[in-house]
PDB file of C-alpha atoms in Angstrom:
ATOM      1  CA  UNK A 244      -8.882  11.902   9.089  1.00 79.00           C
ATOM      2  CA  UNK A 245     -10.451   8.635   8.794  1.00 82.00           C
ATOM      3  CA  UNK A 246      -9.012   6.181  11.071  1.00 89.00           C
ATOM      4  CA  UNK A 247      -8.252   2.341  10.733  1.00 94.00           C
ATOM      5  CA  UNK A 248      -8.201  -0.181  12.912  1.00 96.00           C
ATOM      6  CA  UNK A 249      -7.108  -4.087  12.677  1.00 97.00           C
ATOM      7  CA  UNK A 250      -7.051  -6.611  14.999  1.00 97.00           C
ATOM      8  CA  UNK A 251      -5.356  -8.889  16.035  1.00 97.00           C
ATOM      9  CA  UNK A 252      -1.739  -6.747  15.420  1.00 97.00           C
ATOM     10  CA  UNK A 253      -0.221 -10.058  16.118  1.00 97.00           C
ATOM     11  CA  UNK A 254      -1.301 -13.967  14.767  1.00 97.00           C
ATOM     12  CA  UNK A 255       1.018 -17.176  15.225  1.00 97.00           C
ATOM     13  CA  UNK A 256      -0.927 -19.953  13.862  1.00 96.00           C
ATOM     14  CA  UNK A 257      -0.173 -23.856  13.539  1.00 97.00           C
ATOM     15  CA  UNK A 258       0.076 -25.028   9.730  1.00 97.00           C
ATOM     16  CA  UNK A 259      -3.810 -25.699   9.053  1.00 97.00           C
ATOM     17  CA  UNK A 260      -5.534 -23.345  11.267  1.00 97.00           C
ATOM     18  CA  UNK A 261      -7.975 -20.548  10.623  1.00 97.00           C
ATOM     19  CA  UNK A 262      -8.161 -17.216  11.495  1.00 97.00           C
ATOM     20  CA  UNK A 263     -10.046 -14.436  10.883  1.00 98.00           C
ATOM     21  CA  UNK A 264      -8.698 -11.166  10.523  1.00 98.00           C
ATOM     22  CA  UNK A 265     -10.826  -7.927  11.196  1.00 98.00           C
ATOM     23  CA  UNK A 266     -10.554  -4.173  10.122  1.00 97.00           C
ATOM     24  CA  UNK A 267     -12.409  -1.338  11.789  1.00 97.00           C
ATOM     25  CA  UNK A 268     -12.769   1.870   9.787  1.00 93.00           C
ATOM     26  CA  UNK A 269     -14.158   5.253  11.493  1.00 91.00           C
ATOM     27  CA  UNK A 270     -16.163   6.739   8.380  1.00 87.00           C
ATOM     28  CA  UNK A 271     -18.083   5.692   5.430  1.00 83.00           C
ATOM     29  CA  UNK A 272     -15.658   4.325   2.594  1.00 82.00           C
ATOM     30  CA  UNK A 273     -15.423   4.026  -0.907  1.00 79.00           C
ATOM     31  CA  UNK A 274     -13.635   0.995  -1.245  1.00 86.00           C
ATOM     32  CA  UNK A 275     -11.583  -1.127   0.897  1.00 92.00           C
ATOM     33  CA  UNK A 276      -8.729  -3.051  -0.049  1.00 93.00           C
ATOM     34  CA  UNK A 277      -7.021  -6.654   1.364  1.00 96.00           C
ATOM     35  CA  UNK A 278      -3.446  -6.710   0.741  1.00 95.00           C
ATOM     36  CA  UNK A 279      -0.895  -9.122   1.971  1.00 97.00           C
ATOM     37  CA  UNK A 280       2.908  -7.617   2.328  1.00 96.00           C
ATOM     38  CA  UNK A 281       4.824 -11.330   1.953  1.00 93.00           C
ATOM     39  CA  UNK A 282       8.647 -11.227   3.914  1.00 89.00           C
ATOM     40  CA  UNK A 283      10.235 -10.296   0.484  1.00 89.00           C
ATOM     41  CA  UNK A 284       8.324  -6.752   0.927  1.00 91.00           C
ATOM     42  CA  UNK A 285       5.856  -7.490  -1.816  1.00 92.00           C
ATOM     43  CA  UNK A 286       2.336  -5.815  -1.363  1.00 93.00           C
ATOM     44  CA  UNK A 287      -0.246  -8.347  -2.980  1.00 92.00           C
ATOM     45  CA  UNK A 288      -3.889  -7.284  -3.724  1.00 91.00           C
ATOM     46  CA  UNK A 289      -6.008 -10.015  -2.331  1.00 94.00           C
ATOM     47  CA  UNK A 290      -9.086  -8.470  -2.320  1.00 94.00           C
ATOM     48  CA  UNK A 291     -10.894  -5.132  -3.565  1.00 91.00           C
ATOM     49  CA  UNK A 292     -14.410  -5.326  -1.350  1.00 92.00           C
ATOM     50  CA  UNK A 293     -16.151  -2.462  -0.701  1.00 89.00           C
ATOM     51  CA  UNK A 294     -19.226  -4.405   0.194  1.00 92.00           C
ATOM     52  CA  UNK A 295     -20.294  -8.369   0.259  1.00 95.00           C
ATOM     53  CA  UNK A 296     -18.378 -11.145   0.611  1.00 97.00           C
ATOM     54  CA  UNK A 297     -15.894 -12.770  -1.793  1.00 96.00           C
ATOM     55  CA  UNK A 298     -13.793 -15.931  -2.147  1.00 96.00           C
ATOM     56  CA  UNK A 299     -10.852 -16.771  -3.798  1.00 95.00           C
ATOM     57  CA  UNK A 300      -9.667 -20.024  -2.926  1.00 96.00           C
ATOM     58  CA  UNK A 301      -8.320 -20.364   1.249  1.00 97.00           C
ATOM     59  CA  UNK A 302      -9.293 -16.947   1.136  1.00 97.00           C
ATOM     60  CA  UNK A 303     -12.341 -15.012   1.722  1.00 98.00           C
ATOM     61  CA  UNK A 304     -13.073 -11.428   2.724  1.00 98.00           C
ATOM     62  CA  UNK A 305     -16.561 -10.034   3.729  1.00 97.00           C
ATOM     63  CA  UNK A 306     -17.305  -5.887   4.399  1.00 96.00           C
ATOM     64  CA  UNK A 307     -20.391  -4.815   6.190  1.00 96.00           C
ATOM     65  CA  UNK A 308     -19.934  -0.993   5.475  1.00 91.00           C
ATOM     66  CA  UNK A 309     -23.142  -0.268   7.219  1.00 92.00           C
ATOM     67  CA  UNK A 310     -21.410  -1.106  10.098  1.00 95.00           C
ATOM     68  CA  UNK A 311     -17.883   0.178   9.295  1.00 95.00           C
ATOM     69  CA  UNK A 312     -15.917  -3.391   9.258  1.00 96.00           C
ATOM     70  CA  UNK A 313     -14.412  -6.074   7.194  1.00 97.00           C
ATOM     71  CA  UNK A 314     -13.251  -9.488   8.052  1.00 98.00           C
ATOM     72  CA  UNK A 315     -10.601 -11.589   6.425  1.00 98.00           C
ATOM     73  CA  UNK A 316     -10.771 -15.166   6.560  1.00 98.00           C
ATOM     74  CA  UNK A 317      -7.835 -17.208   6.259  1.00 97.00           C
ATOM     75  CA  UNK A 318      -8.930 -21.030   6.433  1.00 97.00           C
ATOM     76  CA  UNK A 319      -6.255 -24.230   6.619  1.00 97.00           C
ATOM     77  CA  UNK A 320      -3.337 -21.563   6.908  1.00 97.00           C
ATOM     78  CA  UNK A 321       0.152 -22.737   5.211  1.00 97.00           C
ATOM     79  CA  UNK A 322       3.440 -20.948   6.067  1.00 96.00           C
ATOM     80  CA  UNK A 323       3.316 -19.240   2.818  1.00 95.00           C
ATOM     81  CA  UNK A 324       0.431 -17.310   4.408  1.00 96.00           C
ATOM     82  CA  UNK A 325       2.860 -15.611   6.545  1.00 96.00           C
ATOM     83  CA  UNK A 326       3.378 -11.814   6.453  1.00 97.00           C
ATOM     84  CA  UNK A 327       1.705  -8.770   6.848  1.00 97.00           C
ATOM     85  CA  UNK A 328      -1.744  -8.008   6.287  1.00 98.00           C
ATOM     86  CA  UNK A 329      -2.927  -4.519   5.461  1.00 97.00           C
ATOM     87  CA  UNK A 330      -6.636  -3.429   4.972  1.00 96.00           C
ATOM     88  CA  UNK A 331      -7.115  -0.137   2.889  1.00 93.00           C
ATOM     89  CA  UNK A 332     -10.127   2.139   2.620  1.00 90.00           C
ATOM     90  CA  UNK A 333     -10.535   5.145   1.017  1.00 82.00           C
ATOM     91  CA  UNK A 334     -13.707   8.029   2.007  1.00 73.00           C
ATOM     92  CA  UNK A 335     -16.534   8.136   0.578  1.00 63.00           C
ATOM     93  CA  UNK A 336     -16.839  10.491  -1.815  1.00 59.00           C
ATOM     94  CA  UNK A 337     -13.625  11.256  -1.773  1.00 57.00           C
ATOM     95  CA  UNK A 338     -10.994  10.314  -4.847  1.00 60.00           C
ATOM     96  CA  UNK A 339      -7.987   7.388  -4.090  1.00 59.00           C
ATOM     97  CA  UNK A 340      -6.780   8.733  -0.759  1.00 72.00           C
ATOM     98  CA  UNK A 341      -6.114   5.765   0.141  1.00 82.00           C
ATOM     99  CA  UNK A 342      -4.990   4.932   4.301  1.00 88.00           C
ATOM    100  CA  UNK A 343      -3.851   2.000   5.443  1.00 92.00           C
ATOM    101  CA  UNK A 344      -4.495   0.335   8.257  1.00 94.00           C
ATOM    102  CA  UNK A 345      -1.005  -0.603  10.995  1.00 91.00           C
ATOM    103  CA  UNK A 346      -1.623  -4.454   9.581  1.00 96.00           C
ATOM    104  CA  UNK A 347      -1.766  -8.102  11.573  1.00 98.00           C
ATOM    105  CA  UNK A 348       1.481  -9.556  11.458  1.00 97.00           C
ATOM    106  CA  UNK A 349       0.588 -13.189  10.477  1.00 97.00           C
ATOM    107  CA  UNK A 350       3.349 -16.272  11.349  1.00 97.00           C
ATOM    108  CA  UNK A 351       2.048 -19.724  10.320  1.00 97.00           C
ATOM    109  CA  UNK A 352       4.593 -22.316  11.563  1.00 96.00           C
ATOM    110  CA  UNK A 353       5.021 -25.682  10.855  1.00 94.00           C
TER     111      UNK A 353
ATOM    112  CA  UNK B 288       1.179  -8.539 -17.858  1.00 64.00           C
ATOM    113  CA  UNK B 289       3.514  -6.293 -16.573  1.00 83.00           C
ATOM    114  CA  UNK B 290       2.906  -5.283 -13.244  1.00 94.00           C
ATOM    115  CA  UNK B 291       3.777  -2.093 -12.173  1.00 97.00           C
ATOM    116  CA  UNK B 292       7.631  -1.556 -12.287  1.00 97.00           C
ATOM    117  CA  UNK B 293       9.998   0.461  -9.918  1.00 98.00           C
ATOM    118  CA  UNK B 294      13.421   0.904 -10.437  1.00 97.00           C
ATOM    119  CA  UNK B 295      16.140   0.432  -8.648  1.00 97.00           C
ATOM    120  CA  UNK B 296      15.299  -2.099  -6.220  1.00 96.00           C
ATOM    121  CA  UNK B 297      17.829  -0.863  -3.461  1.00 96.00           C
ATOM    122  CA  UNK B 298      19.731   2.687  -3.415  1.00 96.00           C
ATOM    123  CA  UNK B 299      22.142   3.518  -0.251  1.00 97.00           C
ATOM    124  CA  UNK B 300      23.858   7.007  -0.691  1.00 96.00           C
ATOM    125  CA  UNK B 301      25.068   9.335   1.568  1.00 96.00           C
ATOM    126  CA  UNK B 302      22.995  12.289   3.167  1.00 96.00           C
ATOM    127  CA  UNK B 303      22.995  15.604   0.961  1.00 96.00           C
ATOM    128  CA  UNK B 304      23.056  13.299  -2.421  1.00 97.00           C
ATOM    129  CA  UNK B 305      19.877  13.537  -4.381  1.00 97.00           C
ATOM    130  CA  UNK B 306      17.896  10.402  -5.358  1.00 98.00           C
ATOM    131  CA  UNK B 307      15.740   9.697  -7.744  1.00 98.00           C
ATOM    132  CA  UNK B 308      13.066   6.709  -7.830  1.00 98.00           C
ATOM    133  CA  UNK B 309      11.466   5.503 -10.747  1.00 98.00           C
ATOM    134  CA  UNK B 310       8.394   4.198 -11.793  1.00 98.00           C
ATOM    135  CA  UNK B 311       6.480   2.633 -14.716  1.00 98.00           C
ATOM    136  CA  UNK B 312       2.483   2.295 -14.550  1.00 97.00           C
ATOM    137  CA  UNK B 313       0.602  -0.884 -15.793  1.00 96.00           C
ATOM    138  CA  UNK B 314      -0.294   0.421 -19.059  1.00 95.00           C
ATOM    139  CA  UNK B 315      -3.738   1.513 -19.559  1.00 94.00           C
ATOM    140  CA  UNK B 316      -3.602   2.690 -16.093  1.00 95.00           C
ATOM    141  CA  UNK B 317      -4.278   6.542 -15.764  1.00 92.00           C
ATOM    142  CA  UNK B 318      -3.858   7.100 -11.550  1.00 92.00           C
ATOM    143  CA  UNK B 319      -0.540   6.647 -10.052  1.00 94.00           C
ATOM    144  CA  UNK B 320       0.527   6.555  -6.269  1.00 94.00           C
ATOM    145  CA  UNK B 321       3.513   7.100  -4.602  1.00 96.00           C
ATOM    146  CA  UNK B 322       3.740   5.606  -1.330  1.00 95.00           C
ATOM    147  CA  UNK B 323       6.382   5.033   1.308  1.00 96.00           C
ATOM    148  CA  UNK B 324       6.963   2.541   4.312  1.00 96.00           C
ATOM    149  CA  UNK B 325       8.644   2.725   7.802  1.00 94.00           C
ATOM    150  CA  UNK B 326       8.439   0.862  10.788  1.00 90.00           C
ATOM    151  CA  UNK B 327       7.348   3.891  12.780  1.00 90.00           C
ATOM    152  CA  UNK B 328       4.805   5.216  10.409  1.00 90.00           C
ATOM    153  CA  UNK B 329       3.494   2.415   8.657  1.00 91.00           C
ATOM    154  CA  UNK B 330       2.253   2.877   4.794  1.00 92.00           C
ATOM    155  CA  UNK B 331       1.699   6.692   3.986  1.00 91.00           C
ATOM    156  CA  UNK B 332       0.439   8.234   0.621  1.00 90.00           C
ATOM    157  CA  UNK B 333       2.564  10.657  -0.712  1.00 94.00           C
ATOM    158  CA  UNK B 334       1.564  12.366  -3.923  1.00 93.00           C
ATOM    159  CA  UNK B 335      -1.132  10.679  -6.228  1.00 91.00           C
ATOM    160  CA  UNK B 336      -1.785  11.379 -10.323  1.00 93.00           C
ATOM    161  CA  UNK B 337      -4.315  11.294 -12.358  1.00 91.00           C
ATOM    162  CA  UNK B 338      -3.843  11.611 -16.325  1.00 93.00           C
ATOM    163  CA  UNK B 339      -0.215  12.908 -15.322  1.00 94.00           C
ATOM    164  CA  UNK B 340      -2.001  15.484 -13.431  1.00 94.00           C
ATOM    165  CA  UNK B 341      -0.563  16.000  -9.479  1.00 93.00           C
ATOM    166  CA  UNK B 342      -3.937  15.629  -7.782  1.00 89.00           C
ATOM    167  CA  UNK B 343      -3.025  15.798  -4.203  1.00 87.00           C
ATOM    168  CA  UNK B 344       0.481  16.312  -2.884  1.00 90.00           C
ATOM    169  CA  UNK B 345      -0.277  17.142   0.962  1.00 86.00           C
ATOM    170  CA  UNK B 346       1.402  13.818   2.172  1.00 89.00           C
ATOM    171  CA  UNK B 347       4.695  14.734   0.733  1.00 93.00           C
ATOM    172  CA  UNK B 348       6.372  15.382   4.105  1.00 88.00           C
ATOM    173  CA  UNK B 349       8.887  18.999   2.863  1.00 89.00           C
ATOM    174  CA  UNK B 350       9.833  20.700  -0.299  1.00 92.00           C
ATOM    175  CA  UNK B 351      12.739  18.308  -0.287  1.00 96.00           C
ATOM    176  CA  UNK B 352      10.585  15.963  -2.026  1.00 97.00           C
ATOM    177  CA  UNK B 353       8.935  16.621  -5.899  1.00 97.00           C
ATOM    178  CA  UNK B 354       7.350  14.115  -8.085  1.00 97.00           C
ATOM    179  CA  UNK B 355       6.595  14.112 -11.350  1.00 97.00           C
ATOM    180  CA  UNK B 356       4.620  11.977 -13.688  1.00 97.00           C
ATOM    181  CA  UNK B 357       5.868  13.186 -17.836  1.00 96.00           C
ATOM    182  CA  UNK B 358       3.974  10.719 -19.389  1.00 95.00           C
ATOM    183  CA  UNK B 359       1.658   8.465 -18.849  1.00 94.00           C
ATOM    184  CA  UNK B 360       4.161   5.531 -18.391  1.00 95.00           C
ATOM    185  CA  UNK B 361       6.332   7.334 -16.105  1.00 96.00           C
ATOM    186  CA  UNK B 362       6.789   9.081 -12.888  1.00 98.00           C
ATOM    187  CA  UNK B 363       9.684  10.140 -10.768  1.00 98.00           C
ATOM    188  CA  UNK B 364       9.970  10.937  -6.828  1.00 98.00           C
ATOM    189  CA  UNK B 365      13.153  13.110  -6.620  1.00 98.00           C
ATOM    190  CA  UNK B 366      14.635  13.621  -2.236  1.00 97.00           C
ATOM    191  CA  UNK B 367      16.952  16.303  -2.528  1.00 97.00           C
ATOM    192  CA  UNK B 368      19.063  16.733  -0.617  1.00 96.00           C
ATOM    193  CA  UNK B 369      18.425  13.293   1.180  1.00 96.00           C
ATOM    194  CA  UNK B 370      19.216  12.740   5.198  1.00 96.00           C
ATOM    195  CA  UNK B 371      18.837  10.014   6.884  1.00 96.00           C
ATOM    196  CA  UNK B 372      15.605   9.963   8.270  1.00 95.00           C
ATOM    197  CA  UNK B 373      14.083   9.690   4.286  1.00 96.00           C
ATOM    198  CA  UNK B 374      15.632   6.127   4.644  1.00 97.00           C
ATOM    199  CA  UNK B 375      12.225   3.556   3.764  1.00 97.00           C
ATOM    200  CA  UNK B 376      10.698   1.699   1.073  1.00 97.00           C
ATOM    201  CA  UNK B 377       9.328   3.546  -1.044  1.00 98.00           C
ATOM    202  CA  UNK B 378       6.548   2.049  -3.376  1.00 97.00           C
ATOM    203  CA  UNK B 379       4.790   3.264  -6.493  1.00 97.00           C
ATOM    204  CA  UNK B 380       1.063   1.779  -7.160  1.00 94.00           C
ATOM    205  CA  UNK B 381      -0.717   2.132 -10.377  1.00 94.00           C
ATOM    206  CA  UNK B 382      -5.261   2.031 -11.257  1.00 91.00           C
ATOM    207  CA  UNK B 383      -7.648   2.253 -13.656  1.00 89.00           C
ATOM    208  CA  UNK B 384      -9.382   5.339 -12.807  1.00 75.00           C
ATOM    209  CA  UNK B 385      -9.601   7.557  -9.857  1.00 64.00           C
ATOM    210  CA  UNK B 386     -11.994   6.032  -7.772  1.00 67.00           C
ATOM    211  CA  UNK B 387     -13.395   2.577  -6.969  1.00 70.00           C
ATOM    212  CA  UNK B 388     -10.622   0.980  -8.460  1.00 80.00           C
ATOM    213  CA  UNK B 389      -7.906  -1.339  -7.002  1.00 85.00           C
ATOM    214  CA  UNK B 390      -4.441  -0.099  -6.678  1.00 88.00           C
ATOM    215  CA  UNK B 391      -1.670  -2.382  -7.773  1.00 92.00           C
ATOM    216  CA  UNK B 392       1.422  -2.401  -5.983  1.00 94.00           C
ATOM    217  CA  UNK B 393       5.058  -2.466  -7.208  1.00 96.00           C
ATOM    218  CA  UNK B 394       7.940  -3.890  -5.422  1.00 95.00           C
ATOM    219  CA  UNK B 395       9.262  -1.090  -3.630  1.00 96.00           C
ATOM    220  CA  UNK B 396      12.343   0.713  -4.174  1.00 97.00           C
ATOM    221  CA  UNK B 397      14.352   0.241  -0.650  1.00 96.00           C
ATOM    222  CA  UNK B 398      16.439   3.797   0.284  1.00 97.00           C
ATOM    223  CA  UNK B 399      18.830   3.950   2.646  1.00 97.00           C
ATOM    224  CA  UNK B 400      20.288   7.280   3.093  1.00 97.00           C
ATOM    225  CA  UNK B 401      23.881   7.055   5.492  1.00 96.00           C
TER     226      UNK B 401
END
């Protein structure tokens, strides 16, 4: 099956950093998903970006599928940005089989 | 808007028991997921719906586990009997349409199985 890859699988960042967050995938995709699991447990949908770039405030995510990647950019971090972060592709072609990636632990401290 | 809705939140019972986790769609929503979470595994697809139809089932890990989706605004996971190993969080996830849509997330029902 497809496989994905993220990098770093651990981030501790000072309050007001950036970072930038990358996802390898093995196959040609679909879609690809951004999700942030916050301590509670929650899974939040930050992104859906198959291809391009996209904003949405501190945030911005950009997928080069050619080239089997996507990047998540985190810019003047705040401790609420702590938590997991999960990228999620699904084949091409293929319906919502969707895998998840093992995540990048994020910990912004004060 | 409702989000997508999973009930209960936490269930401990002992091994042999059977469980049952519940889940409500975002309405207008016609794929449903069934997911579930552990440390050593990470997020894994389970079963997946479309228009209450099973689509593909081969991530349900033994017979012990059934899901069902009645209605469009419902769908149950059933473990039975439970052991201790099916302990997770389990989440349900709801789209609009099959593919190239994103997948919205419940809160997870969290299982622990003693």
């Amino acid at each position: 099956g497809i496989q994905v890859e993220q990098s770093p699988p651990d981030l501790i960042l000072q309050e007001g950093a950036n970072s930038t967050l990358r996802c390898n995938f093995s196959d040609s995709v679909n879609n690809l998903q951004w999700f942030h699991q916050n301590p509670w447990g929650q899974l939040i949908n930050l992104f859906y970006i198959p291809s391009g770039t996209k904003q949405n405030g501190r945030l911005s995510a950009t997928t080069v599928a050619t080239e089997r990647y996507s990047l998540l950019y985190i810019s003047s971090s705040q401790t609420t940005d702590s938590g997991v972060y999960f990228c999620a592709v699904n084949l091409y072609g293929g319906y919502q089989k969707v895998t998840f990636g093992t995540g990048t632990k994020l910990q912004v401290i004060p | 808007d409702a989000g997508v809705i999973q009930s209960p939140r936490h269930e401990v019972t002992e091994m042999g028991q059977e469980v049952t986790l519940r889940c409500k769609p975002i309405s207008g929503h016609n794929s449903l997921f069934w997911y579930r979470q552990t440390m050593m595994r990470g997020l894994e697809l389970l079963i997946y719906f479309n228009n209450n139809v099973p689509i593909d089932d081969s991530g349900m890990p033994e017979d012990r586990f059934s899901a069902k989706m009645p209605n469009a605004s419902f769908s149950t996971l059933k473990i039975q009997p439970s052991e201790p190993r099916d302990s997770a969080v389990y989440f349900c996830a709801s789209s609009l349409g099959l593919t190239n849509q994103p997948q919205h997330f419940g809160d997870g029902t969290r299982l622990s199985i003693l």
